CSV table of C-alpha atoms in Angstrom, one decimal:
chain,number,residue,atom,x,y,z
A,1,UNK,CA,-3.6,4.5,20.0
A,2,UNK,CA,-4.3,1.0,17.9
A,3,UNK,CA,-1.3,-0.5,16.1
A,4,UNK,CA,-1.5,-0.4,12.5
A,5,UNK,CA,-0.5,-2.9,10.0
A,6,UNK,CA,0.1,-2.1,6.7
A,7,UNK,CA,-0.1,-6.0,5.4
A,8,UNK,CA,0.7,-6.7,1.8
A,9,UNK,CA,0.6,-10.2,0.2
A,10,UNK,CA,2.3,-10.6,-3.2
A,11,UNK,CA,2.5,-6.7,-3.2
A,12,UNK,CA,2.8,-5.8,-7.4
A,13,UNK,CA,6.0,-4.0,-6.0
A,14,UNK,CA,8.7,-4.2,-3.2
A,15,UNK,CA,11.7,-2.1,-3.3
A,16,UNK,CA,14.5,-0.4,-1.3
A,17,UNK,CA,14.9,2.9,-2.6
A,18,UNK,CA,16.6,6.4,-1.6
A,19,UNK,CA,16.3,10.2,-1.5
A,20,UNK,CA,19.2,12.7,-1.7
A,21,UNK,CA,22.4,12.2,-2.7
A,22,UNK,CA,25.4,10.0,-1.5
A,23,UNK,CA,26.5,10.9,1.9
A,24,UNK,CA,23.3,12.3,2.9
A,25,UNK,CA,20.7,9.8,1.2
A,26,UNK,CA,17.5,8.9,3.1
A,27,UNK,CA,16.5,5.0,3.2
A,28,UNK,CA,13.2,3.6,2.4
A,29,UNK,CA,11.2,0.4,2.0
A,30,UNK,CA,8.7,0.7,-0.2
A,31,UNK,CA,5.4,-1.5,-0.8
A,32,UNK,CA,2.9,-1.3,-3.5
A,33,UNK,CA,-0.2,-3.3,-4.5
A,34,UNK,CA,-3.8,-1.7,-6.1
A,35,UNK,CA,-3.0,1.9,-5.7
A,36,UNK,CA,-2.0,1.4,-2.4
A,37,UNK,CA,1.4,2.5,-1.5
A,38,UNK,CA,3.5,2.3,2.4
A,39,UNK,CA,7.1,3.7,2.8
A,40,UNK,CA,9.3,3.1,5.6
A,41,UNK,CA,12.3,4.9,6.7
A,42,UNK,CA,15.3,2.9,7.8
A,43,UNK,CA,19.3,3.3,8.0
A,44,UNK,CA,21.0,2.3,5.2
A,45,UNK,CA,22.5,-0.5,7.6
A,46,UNK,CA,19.5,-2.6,8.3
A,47,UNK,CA,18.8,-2.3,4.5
A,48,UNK,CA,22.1,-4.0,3.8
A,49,UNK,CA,21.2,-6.2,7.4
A,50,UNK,CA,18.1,-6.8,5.6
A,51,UNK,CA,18.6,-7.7,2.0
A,52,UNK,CA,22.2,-9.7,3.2
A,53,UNK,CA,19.7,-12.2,5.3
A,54,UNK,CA,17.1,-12.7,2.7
A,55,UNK,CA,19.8,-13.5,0.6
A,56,UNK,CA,20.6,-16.3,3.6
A,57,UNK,CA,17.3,-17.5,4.5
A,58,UNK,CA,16.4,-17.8,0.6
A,59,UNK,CA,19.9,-19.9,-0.1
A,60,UNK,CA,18.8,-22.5,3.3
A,61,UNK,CA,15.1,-22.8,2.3
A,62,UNK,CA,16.8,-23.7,-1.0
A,63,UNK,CA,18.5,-26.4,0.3
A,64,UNK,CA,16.7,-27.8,2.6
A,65,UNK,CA,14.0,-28.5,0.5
A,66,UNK,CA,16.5,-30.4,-2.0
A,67,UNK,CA,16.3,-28.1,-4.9
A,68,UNK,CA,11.8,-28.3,-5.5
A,69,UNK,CA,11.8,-24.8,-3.7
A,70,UNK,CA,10.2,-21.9,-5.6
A,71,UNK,CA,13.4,-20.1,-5.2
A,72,UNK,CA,15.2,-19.3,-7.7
A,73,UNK,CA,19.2,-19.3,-7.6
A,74,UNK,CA,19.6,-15.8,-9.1
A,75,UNK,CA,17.7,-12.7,-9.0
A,76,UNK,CA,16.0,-13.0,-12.3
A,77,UNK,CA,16.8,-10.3,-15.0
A,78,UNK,CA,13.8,-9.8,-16.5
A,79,UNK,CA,12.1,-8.9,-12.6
A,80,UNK,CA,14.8,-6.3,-11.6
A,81,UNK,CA,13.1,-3.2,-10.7
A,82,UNK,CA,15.5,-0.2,-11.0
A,83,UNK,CA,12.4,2.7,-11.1
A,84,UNK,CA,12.7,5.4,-8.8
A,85,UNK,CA,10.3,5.4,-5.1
A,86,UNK,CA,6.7,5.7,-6.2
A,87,UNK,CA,5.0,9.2,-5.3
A,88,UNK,CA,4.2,11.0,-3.1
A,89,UNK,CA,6.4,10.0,-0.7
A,90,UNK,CA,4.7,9.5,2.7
A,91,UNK,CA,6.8,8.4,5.6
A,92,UNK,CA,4.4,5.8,7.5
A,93,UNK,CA,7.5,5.3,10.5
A,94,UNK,CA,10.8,4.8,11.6
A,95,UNK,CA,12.4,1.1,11.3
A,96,UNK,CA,13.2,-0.3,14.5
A,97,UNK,CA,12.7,-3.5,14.7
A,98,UNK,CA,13.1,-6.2,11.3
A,99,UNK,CA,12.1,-9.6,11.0
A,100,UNK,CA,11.8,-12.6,8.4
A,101,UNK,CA,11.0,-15.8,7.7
A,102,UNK,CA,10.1,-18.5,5.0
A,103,UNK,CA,6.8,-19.9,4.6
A,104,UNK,CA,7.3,-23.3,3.7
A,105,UNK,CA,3.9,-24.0,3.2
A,106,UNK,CA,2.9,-21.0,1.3
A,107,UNK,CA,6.3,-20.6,-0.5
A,108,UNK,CA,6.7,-17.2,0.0
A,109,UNK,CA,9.3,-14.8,2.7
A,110,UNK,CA,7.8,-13.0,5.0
A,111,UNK,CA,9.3,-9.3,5.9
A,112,UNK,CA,8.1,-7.2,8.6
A,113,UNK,CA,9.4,-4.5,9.6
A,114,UNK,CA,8.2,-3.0,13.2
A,115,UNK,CA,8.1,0.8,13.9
A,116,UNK,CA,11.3,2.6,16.6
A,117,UNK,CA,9.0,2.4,20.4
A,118,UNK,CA,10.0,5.4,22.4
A,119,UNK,CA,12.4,4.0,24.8
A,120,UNK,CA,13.6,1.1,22.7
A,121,UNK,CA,17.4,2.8,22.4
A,122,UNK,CA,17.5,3.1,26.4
A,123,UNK,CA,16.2,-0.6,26.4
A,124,UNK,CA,18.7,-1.8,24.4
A,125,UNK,CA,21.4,-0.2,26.2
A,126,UNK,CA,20.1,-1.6,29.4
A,127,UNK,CA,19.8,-5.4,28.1
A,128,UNK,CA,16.2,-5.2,28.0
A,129,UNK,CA,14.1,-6.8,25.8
A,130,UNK,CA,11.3,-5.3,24.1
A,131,UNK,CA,8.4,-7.7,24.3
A,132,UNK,CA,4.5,-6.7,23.4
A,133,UNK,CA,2.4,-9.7,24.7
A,134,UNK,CA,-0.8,-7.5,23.4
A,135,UNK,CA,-0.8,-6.8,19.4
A,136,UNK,CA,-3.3,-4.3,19.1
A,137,UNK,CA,-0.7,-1.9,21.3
A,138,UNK,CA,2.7,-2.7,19.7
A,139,UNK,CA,4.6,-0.6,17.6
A,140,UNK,CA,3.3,-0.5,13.5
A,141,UNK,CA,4.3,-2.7,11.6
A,142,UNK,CA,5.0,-3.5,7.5
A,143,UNK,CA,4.2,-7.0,6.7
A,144,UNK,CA,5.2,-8.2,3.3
A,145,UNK,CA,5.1,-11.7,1.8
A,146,UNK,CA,7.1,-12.1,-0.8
A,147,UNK,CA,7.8,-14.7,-3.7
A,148,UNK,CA,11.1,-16.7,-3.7
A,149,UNK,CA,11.7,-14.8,-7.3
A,150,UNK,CA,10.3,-11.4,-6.2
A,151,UNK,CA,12.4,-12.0,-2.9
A,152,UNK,CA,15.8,-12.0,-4.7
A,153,UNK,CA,15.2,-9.4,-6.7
A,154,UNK,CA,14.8,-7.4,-3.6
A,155,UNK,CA,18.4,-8.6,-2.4
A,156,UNK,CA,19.8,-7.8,-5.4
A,157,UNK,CA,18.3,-4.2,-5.6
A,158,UNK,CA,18.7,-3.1,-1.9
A,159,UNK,CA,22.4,-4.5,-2.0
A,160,UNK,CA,23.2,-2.4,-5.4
A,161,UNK,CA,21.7,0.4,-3.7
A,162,UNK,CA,23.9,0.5,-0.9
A,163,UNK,CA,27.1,-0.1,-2.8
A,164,UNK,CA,25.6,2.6,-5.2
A,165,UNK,CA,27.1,5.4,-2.8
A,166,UNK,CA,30.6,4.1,-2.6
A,167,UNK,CA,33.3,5.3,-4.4
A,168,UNK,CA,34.6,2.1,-6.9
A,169,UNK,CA,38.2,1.1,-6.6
A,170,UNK,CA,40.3,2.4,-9.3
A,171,UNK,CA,41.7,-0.9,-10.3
A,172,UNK,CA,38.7,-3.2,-9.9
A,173,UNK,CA,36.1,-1.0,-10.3
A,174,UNK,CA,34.2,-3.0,-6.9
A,175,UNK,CA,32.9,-0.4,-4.2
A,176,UNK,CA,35.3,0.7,-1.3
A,177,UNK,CA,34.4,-0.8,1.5
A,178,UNK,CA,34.4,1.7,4.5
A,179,UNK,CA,36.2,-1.0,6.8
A,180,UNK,CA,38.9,-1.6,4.1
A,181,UNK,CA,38.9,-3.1,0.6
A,182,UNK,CA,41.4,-5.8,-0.3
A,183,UNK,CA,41.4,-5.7,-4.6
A,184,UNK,CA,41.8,-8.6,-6.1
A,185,UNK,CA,43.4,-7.1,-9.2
A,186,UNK,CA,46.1,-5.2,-7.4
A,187,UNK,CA,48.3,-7.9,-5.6
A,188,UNK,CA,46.9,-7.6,-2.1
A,189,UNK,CA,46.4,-3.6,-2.5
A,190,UNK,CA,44.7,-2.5,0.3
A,191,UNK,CA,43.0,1.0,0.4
């Protein structure tokens, strides 16, 4: 069987997005573009993985190209996309393997997003390192190219999302963090 690609350049719409409720939600990436739609399912740590490094790879192509970057700063407001996952929802793969990278030249991030290979977790385990030196058979894959602008509104989205399922702290009102959460307003109170 032929890899597929499910390529999308400048999709009209990029978005992490769930099913269920807290506790037992379902992850999905989700690109749009012509009455085309591809969803991805993924654990709701790589979309934090994810959205925490475009935030990082954004914030250096900002600086190294002085400030003339077409990044902006900030997710902009007026871009934030809070609509539910487009229907019907049709599960394309499994996440395994994520990837991205600015495009200098273009001005744009580039996201893929590579289907789970049978016998990638016993790889991993061993050390081993999954290489496909022919295309056509590697795993699928989601490639999406992304504005610096539509880019950060993707952070800011999939990073809400994530802290959507936590319980807030009663005297900041931030999200518990399941490792510990040290309130600012509380003297040091630790929960």
């Amino acid at each position: 069987m032929s890899r597929q690609v499910f390529f999308y350049d400048q999709p009209e719409r990029f978005v992490a997005g769930t099913v269920g409720q807290p506790g037992a939600r379902a992850f999905y990436l989700q690109a749009s573009a012509r009455g085309r739609i591809t969803s991805v399912l993924l654990e709701k740590t790589q979309v934090a993985a994810l959205a925490e490094r475009i935030e990082e790879v954004l914030d250096e192509a900002l600086r190294r190209s002085g400030g003339d970057a077409a990044i902006p700063a900030r997710a902009p407001v007026d871009l934030i996309d809070t609509a539910p996952l487009d229907l019907p929802l049709e599960q394309e793969f499994r996440v395994g393997t994520m990837a991205l990278a600015w495009d200098s030249v273009d001005s744009c991030l580039v996201v893929e997003a590579q289907a789970v290979v049978e016998g990638e977790a016993e790889a991993e385990e061993d050390g081993a390192e999954q290489v496909f030196e022919d295309d056509e058979n590697g795993p699928d894959m989601l490639r999406v190219r992304l504005s610096g602008a539509m880019a950060r509104v993707f952070a800011k989205r999939a990073l809400d999302l994530v802290a959507a399922g936590r319980k807030p702290c009663p005297f900041c009102n931030l999200p518990l963090d399941p490792e510990g959460h040290l309130c600012p307003r509380a003297n040091g109170y630790r929960r």
